[in-house]
Coordinates of C-alpha atoms and ligand atoms in Angstrom, one line a residue:
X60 CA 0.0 0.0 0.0
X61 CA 0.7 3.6 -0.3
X62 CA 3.6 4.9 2.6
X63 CA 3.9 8.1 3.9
X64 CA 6.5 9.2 1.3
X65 CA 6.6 12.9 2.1
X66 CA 8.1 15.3 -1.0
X67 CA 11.5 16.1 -0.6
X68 CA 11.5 20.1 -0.7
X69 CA 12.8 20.9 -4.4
X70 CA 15.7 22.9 -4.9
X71 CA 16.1 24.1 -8.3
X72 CA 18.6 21.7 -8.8
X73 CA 17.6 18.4 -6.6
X74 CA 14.7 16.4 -7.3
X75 CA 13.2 12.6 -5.9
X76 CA 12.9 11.7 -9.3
X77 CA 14.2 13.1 -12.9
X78 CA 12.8 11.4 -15.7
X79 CA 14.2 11.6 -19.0
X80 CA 11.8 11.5 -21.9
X81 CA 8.3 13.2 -22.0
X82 CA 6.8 11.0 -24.4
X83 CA 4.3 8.4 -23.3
X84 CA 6.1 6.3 -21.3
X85 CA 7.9 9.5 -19.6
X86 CA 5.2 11.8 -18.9
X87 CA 2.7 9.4 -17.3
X88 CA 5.8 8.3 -14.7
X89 CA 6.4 12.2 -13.9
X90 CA 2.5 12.5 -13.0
X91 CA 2.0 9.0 -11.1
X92 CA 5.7 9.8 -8.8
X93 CA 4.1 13.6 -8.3
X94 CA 0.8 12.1 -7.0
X95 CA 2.8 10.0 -4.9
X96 CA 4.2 12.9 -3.3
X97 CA 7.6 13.0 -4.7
X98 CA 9.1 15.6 -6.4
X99 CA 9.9 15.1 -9.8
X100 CA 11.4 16.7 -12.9
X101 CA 10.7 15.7 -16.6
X102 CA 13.6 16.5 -18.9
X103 CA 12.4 16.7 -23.0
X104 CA 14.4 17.3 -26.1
X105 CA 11.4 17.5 -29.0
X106 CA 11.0 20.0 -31.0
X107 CA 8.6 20.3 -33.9
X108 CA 9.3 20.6 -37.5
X109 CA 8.3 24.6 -36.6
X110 CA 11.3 24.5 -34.2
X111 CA 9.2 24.6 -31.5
X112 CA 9.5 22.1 -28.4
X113 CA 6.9 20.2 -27.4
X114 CA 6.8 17.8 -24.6
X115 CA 4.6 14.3 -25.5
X116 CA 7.1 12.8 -27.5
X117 CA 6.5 10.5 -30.6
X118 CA 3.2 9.6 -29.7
X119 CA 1.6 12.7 -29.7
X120 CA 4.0 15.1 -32.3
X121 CA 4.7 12.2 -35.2
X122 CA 2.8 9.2 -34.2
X123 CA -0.5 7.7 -32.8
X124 CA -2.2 11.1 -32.6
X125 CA -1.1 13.0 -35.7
X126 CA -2.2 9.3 -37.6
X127 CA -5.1 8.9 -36.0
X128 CA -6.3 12.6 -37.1
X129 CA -5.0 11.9 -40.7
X130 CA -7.0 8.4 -40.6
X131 CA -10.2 9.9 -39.5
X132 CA -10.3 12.5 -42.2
X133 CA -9.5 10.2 -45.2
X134 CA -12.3 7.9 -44.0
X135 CA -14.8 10.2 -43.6
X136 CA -13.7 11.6 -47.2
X137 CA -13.8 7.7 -48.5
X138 CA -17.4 7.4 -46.5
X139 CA -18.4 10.2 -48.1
X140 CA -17.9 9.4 -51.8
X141 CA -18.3 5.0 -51.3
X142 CA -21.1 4.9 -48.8
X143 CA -23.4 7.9 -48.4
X144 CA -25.7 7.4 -51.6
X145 CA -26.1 3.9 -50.0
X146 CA -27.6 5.7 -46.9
X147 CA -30.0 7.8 -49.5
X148 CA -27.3 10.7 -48.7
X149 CA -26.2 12.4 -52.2
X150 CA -23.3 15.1 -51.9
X151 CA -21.8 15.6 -55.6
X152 CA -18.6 16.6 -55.7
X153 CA -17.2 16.6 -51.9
X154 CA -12.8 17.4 -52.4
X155 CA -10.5 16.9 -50.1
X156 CA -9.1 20.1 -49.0
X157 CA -5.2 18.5 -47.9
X158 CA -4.4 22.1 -46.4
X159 CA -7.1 22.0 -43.9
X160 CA -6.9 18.3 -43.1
X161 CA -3.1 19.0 -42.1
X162 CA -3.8 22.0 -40.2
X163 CA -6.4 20.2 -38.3
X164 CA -3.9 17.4 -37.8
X165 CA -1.8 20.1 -36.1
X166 CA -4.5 22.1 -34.3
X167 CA -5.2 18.3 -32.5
X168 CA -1.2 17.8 -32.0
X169 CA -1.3 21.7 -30.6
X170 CA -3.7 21.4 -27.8
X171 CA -3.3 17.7 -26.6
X172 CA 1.0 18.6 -26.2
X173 CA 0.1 21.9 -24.4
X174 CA -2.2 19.7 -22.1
X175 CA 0.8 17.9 -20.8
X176 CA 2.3 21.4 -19.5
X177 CA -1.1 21.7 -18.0
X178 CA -1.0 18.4 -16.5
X179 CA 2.6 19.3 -15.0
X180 CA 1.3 22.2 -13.8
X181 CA -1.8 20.8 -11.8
X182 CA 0.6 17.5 -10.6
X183 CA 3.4 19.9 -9.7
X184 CA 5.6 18.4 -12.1
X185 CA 9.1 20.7 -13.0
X186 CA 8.8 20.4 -16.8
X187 CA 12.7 21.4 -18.2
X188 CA 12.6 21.4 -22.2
X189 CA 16.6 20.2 -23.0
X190 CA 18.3 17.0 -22.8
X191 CA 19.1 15.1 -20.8
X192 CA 22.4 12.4 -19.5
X193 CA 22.7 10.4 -16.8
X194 CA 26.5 11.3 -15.8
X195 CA 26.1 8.5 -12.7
X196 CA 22.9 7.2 -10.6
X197 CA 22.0 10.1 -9.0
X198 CA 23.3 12.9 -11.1
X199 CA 21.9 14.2 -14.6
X200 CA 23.2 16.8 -16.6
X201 CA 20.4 19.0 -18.3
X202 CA 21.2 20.7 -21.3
X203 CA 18.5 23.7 -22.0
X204 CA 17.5 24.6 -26.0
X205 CA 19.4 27.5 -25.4
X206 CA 22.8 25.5 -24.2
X207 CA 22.8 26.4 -20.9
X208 CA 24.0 23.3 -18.6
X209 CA 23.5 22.4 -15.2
X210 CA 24.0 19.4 -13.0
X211 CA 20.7 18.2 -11.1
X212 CA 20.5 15.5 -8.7
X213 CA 17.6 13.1 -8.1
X214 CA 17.5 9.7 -5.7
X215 CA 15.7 8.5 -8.5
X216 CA 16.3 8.2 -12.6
X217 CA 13.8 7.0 -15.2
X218 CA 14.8 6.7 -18.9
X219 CA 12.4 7.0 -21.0
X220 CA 13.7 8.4 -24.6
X221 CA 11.7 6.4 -26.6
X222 CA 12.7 5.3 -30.1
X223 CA 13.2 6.4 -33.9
X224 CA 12.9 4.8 -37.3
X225 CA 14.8 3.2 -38.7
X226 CA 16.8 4.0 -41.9
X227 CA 17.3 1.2 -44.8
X228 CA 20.9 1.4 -45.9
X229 CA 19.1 0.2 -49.4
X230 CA 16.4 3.1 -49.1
X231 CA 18.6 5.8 -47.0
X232 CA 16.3 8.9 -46.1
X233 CA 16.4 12.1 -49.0
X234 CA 13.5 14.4 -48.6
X235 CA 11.1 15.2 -49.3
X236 CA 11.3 11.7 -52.0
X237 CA 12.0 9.3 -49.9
X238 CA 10.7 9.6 -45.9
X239 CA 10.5 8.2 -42.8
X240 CA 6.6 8.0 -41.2
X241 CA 6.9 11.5 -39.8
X242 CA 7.3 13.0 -43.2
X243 CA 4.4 10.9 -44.5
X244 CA 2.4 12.6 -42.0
X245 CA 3.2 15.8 -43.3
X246 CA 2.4 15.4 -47.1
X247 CA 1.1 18.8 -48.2
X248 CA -0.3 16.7 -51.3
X249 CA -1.6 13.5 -52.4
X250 CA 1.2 11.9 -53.7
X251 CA 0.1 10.4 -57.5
X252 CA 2.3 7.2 -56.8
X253 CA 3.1 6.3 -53.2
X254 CA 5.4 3.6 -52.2
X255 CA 5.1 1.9 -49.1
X256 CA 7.9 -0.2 -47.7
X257 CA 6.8 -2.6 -45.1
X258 CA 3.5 -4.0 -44.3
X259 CA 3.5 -3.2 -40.5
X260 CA 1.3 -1.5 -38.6
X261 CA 2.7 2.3 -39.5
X262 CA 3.1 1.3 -43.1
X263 CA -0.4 0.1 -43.5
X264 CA -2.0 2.6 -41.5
X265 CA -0.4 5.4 -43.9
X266 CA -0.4 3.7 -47.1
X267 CA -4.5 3.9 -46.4
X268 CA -4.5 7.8 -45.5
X269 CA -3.2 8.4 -48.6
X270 CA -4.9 5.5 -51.0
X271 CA -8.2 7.0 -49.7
X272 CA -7.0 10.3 -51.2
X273 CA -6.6 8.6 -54.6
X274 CA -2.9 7.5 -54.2
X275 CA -1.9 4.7 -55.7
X276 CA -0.2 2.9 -53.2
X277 CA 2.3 -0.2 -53.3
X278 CA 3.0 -1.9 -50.0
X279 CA 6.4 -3.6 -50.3
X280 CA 6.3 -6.1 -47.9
X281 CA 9.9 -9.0 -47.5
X282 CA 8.1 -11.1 -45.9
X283 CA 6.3 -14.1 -47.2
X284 CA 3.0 -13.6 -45.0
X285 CA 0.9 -10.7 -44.1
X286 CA 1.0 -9.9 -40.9
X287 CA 2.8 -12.4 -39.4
X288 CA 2.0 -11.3 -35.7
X289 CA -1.4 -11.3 -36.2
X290 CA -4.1 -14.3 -36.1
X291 CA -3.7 -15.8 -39.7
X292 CA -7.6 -16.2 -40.1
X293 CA -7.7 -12.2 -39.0
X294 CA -4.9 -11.4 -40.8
X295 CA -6.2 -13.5 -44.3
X296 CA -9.8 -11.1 -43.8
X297 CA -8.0 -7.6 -43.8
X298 CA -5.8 -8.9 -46.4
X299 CA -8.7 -9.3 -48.5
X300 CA -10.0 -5.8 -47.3
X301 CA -7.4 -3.9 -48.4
X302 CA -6.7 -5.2 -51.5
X303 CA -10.4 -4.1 -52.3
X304 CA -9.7 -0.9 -51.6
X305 CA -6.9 -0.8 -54.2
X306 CA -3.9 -1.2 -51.4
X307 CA -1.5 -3.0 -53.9
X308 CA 0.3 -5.0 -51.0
X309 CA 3.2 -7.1 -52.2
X310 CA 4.1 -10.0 -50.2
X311 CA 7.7 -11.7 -50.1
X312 CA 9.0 -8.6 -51.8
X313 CA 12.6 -7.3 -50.4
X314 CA 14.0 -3.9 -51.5
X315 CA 17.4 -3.8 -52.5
X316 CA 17.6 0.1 -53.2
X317 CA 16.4 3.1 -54.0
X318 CA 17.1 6.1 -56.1
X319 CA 15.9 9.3 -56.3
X320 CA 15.3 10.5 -60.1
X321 CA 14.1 13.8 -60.5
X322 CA 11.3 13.9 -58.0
X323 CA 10.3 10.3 -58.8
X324 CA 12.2 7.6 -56.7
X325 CA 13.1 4.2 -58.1
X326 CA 12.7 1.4 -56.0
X327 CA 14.3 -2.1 -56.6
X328 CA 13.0 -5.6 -54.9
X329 CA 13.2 -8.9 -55.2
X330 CA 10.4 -11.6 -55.1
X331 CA 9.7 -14.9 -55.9
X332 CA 10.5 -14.2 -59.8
X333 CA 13.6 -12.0 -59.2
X334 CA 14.3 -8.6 -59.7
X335 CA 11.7 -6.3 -59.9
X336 CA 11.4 -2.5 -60.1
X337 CA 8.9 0.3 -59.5
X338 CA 8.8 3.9 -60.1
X339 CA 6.8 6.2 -57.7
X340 CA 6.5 9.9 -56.7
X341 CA 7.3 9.5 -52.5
X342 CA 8.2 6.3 -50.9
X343 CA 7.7 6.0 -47.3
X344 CA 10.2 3.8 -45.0
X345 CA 8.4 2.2 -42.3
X346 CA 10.1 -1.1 -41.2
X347 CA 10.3 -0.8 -38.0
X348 CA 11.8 1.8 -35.2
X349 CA 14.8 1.1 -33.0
X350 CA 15.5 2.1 -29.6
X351 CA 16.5 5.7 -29.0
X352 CA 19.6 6.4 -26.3
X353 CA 21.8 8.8 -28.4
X354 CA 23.7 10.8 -25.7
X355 CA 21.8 9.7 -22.8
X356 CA 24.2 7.7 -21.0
X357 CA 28.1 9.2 -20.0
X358 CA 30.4 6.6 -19.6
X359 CA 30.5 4.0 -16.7
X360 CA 27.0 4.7 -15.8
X361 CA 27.0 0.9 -15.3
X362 CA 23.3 0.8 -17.6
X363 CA 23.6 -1.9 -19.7
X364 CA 22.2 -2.1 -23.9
X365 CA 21.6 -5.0 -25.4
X366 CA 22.7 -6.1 -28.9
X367 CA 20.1 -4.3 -30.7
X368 CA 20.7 -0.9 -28.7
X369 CA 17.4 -1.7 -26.2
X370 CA 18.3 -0.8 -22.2
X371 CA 18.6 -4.0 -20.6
X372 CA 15.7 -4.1 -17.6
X373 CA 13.9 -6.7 -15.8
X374 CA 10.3 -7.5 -15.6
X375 CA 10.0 -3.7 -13.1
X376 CA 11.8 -2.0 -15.6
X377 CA 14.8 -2.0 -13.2
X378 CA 18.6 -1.6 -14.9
X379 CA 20.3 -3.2 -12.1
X380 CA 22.2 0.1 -11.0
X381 CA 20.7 1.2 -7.9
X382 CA 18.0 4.4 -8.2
X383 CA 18.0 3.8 -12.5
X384 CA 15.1 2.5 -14.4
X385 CA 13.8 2.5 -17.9
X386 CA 10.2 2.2 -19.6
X387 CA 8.9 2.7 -22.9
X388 CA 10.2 1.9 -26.2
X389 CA 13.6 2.4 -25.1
X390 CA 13.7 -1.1 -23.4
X391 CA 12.4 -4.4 -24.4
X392 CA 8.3 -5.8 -25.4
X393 CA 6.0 -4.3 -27.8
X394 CA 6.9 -0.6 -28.8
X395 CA 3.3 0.8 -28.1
X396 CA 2.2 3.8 -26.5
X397 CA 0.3 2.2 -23.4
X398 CA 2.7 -0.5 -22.7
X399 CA 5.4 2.6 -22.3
X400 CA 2.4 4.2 -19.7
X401 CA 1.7 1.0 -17.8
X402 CA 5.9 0.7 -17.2
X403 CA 6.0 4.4 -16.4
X404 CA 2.8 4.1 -13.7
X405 CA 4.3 0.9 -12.3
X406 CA 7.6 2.8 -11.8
X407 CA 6.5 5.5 -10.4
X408 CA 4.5 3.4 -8.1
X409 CA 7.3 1.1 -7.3
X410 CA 9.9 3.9 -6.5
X411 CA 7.3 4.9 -4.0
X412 CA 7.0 1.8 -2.0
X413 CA 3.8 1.3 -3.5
X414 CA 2.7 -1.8 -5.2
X415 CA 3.3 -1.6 -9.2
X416 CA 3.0 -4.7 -12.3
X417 CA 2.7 -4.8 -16.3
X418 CA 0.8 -7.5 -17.5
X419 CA 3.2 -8.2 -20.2
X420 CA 0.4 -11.0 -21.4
X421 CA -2.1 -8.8 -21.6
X422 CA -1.1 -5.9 -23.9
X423 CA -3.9 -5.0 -26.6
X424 CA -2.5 -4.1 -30.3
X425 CA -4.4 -2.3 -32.5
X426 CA -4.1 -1.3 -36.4
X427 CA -5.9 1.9 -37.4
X428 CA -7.3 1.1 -40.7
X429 CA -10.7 0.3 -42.2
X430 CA -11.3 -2.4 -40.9
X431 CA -10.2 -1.9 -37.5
X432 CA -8.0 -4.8 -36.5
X433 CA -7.2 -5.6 -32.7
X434 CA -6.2 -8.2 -30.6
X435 CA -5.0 -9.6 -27.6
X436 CA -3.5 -12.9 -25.5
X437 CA -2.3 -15.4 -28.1
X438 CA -3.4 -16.0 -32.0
X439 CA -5.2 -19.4 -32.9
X440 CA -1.1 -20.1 -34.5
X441 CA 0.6 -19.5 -31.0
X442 CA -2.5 -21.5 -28.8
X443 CA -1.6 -24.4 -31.1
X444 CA 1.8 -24.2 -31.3
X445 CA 2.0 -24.1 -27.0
X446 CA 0.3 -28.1 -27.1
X447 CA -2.8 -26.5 -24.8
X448 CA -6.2 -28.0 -26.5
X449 CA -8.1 -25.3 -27.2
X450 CA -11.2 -24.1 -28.5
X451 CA -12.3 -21.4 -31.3
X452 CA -15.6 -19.0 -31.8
X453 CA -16.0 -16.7 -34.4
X454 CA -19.0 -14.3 -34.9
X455 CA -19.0 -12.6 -38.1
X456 CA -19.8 -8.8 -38.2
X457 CA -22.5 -9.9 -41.2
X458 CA -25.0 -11.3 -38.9
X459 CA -24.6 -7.8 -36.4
X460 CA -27.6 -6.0 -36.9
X461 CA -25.6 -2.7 -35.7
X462 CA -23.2 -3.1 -37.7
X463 CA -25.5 -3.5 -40.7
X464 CA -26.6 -0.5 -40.0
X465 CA -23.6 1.0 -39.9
X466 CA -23.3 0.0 -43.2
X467 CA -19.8 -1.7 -42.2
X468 CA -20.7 -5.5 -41.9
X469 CA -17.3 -7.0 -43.2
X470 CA -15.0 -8.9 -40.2
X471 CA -15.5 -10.8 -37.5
X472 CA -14.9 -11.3 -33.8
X473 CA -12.9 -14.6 -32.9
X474 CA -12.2 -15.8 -29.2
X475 CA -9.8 -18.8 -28.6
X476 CA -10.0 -20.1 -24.8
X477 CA -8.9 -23.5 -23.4
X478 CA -10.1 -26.8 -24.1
X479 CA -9.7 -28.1 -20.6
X480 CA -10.8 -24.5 -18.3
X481 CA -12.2 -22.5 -20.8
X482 CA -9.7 -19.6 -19.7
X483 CA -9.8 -17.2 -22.6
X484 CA -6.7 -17.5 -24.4
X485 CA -6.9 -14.4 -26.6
X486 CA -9.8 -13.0 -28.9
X487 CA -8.9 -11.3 -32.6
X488 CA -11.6 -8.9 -34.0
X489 CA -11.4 -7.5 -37.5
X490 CA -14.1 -5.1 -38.3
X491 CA -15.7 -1.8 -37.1
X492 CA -14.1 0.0 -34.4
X493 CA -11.9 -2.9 -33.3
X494 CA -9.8 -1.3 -31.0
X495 CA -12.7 -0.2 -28.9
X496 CA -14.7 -3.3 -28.6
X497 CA -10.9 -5.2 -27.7
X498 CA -10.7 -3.4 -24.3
X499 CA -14.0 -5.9 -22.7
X500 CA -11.4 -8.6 -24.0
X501 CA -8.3 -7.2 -21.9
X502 CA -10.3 -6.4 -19.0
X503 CA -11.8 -9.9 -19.6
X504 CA -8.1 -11.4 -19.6
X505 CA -6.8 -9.5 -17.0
X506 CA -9.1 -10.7 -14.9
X507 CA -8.6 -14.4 -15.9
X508 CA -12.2 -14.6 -17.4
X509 CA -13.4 -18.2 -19.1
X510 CA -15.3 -18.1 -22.1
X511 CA -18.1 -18.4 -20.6
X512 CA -17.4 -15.7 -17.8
X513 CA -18.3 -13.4 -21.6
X514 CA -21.5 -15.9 -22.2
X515 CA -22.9 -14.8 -19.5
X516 CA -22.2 -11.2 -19.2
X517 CA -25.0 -9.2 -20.7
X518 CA -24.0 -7.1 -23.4
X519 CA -26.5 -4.3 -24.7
X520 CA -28.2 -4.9 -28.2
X521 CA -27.8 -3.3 -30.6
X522 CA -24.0 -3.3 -30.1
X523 CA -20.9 -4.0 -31.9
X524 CA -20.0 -5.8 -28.7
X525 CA -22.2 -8.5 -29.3
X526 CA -20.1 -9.7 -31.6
X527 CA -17.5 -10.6 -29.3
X528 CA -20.4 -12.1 -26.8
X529 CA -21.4 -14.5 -29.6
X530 CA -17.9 -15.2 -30.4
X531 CA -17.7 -16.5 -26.9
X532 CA -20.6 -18.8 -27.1
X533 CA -19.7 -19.7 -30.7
X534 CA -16.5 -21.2 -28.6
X535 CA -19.0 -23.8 -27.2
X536 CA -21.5 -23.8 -29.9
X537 CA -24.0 -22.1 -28.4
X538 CA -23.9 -18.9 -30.3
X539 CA -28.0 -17.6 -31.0
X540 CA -27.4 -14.8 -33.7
X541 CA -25.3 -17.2 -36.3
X542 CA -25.3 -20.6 -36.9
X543 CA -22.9 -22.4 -34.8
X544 CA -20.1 -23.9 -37.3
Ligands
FAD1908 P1 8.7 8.5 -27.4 O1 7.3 8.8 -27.7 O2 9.7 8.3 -28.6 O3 9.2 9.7 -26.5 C1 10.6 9.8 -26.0 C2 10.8 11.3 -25.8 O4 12.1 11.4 -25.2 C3 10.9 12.1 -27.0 O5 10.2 13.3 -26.9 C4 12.4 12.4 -27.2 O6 12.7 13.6 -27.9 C5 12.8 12.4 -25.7 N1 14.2 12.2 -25.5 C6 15.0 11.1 -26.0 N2 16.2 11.2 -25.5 C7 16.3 12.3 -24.7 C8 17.3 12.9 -23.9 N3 18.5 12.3 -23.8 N4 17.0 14.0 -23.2 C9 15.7 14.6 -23.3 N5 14.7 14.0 -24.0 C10 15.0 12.9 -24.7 N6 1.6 3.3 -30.5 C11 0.3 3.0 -30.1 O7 0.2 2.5 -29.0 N7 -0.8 3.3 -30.8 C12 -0.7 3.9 -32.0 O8 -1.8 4.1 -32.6 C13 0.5 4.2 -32.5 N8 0.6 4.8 -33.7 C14 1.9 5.2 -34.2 C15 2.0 5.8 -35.4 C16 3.2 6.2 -35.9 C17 3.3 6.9 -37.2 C18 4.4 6.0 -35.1 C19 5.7 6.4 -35.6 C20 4.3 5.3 -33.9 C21 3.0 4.9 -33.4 N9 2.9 4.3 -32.2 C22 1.7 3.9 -31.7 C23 4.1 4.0 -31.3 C24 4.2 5.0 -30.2 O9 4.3 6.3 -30.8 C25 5.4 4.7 -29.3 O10 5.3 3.3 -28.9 C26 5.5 5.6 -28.1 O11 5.6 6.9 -28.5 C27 6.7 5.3 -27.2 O12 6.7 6.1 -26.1 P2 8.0 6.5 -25.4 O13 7.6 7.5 -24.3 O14 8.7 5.3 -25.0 O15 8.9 7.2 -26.5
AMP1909 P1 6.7 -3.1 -38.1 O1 8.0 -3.6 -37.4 O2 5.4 -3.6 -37.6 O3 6.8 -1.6 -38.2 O4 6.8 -3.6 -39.6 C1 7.9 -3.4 -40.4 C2 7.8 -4.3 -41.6 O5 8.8 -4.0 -42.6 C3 8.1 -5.8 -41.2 O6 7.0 -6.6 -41.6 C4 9.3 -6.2 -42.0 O7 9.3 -7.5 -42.5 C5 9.3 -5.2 -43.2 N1 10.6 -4.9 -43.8 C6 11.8 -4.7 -43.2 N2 12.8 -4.6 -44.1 C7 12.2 -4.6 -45.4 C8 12.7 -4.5 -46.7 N3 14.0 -4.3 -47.0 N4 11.8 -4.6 -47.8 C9 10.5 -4.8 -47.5 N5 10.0 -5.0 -46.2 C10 10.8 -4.9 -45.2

């Protein structure tokens, strides 16, 4: 439980806890260890394209919010011209004015960064815009903007500066041609001929933004499945999805280089039948991001990297040197946005005395596009792979009455749970807002539900959530709304 943890009066210079990073993994640690009475400092390097700094890192300056924005536009653009005559709606000649959808994109990015200075403020969080380096546990040395350097001192150190993309040596960065996700954000126009390299979750969520704004869009993809972390049977149905809505994906396809021709780019892969080439206006870069630590550590801190650059941590994001901890994407496990929070709350709590856990098992993911696709707990692949019997319901989003009339009936909800307890294993849905109906499956797996613990919850009709109760008594062929294969 909580202790008495009284603040430690704050000099200027002397803190309980400095945390380094402001990004979502960051920023939520500096709030929970100022709740719990300590006082803390967050130290943040970003600044905007505009120069101007900006705490909320990635996330909220160049990646789930600004893509988010961008993907909410476009489909409301795409609804507009594919789905509203259906609806009795006509609108002739709606255009996309790319201007305005940007600035709204930055209006959003505006107010939610400035609401972390607000949230400082109210938590009594020191918020110092500079970077920071851990010279020893204990001791940081802040560098302001304007290069004016101090030593502060803290009993406790969270690193928490995040990650970046990451450059192909084939496909090397040369804007405004060839881009990393940030610049594909910040397209002032629709490129004619966009080329997408990798098949990820980033690379998939922008090739859409743009291929709803009449892009033509090529998703270069080396690997031999789609979406290999994902359910197969979830992954097969988007698959299908996006190649309806003209998303040229490209399976087993490896770029070998790129080169910038006038302001065209020409890409070179190889698949199955060899060499292949493509010529397109912007390529975007989006295989992957790799842990961030430039300058953050002087030597003989003691904090350890791993081989692929990620600080080494144990299960509560300790480092092994006394009063020095990581979170976010800067350290091992999914690079998402709330399993950086959950590590940063946990810390804080833990540095406190309080009691503080990630449920590593139970992290939801979530890809942006139309359809939605979420999931969480292991795919149908992984519950057979692990030897466990197991069991498999799927409701699809055809026989939802809701989602009829939402005129977005494609997908389905699919729970997997045990053969021998009926513990939910995990539960895939592909299909309209996805990411929202996936949280009743975390909270479901977080609290160790069965299968049947879902059967018998009530869930309100009409809802896209009864998709996901009739997956669950699909599990034991019981579902009412479908016929039970
Ligand atoms: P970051 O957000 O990278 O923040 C780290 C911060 O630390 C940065 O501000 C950096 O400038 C600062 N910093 C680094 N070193 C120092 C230093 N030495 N001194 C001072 N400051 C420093 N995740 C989701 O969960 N959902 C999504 O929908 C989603 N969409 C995404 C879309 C895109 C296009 C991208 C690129 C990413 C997306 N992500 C999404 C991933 C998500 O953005 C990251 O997982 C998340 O931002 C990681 O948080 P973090 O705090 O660890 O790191
Ligand atoms: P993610 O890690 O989810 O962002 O996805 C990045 C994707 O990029 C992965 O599916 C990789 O297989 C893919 N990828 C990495 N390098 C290449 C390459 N040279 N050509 C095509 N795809 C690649």
């Amino acid at each position: 439980m909580a202790t008495d943890d009284k603040k430690t009066a704050a000099s200027a210079d002397s803190f309980d806890v400095i945390v380094i990073g402001g990004g979502p993994a960051g920023y939520p640690a500096a709030i929970r260890a100022a709740q719990n009475k300590l006082s803390v400092a967050c130290i943040d390097e970003w600044k905007n394209k505009d120069g101007a700094a900006a705490f909320g890192g990635t996330c909220l300056n160049a990646g789930c919010i600004p893509s988010k924005a961008l993907l909410e536009s476009t489909e409301l653009y795409h609804r507009a011209q594919a789905e509203f005559a259906t609806h009795g709606i006509r609108i002739a000649g709606a255009t996309m004015d790319v201007a305005q959808m940007q600035k709204r994109k930055s209006g959003i990015v505006r107010t939610m960064t400035q609401g972390i200075l607000a949230l400082f403020k109210g938590a009594g969080v020191t918020g110092l815009q500079g970077h920071g380096k851990l010279l020893a546990p204990g001791k940081v040395e802040f560098t302001a903007h304007d290069g004016t350097r101090r030593t502060l001192s803290a009993r406790q150190v969270v690193l928490a500066s995040g990650s970046a993309p990451i450059e192909l040596r084939s496909a090397p960065f040369q804007s405004p041609q060839i881009v990393d996700s940030w610049g594909a954000l910040d397209f002032e126009a629709v490129p004619q001929r966009l080329g997408v390299i990798g098949a990820g979750v980033i690379g998939l969520e922008l090739g859409s933004v743009w291929r709803r704004l009449g892009a033509e869009v090529v998703v270069l993809e080396a690997l031999p499945e789609f979406l290999a972390i994902a359910d197969q049977q979830l992954a097969k149905e988007a698959l299908r999805a996006f190649k309806k809505q003209g998303l040229d994906v490209r399976l087993g396809a490896k770029v070998t280089g790129a080169t910038v021709k006038g302001d065209a780019v020409e890409v070179r892969y190889t698949d199955g039948k060899g060499e292949q080439q493509l010529t397109v206006d912007r390529l975007v870069v989006a295989v992957g991001r790799r842990p961030y630590t430039k300058d953050l550590l002087a030597e003989g801190t003691g904090v350890k990297l791993d081989e692929r650059g990620f600080i080494v941590v144990d299960e509560h994001c300790r480092t092994g040197i006394e009063g020095v901890w990581a979170i976010g994407d800067c350290v091992r496990g999914p690079m998402l946005a709330h399993k950086g929070k959950e590590e940063g709350v946990m810390v804080a709590d833990l540095i406190a005395g309080r009691y503080g856990e990630t449920n590593y098992k139970v992290i939801p993911s979530v890809i942006y596009t139309a359809p939605e696709i979420a999931w969480v707990g292991l795919t149908e692949e992984q519950a057979k792979a692990s030897g466990r019997a197991y069991k498999v319901g799927v409701f699809p989003f055809l026989a939802s009455g809701r989602a009829r009339a939402m005129e977005q009936a494609g997908g389905f909800a699919k729970v997997v749970a045990a053969q021998d307890n009926d513990e939910i294993l995990g539960v895939h849905i592909v299909g309209p807002l996805a990411g929202e109906l996936i949280a009743e499956a975390v909270l479901a797996m977080e609290y160790s539900a069965s299968s049947e613990d879902l059967q018998r919850t009530i869930h309100a009709h009409p809802t896209l959530s009864e998709a996901v109760h009739e997956a669950a008594l699909n599990a034991d062929k019981r579902s009412i709304d479908n016929i039970n294969r």
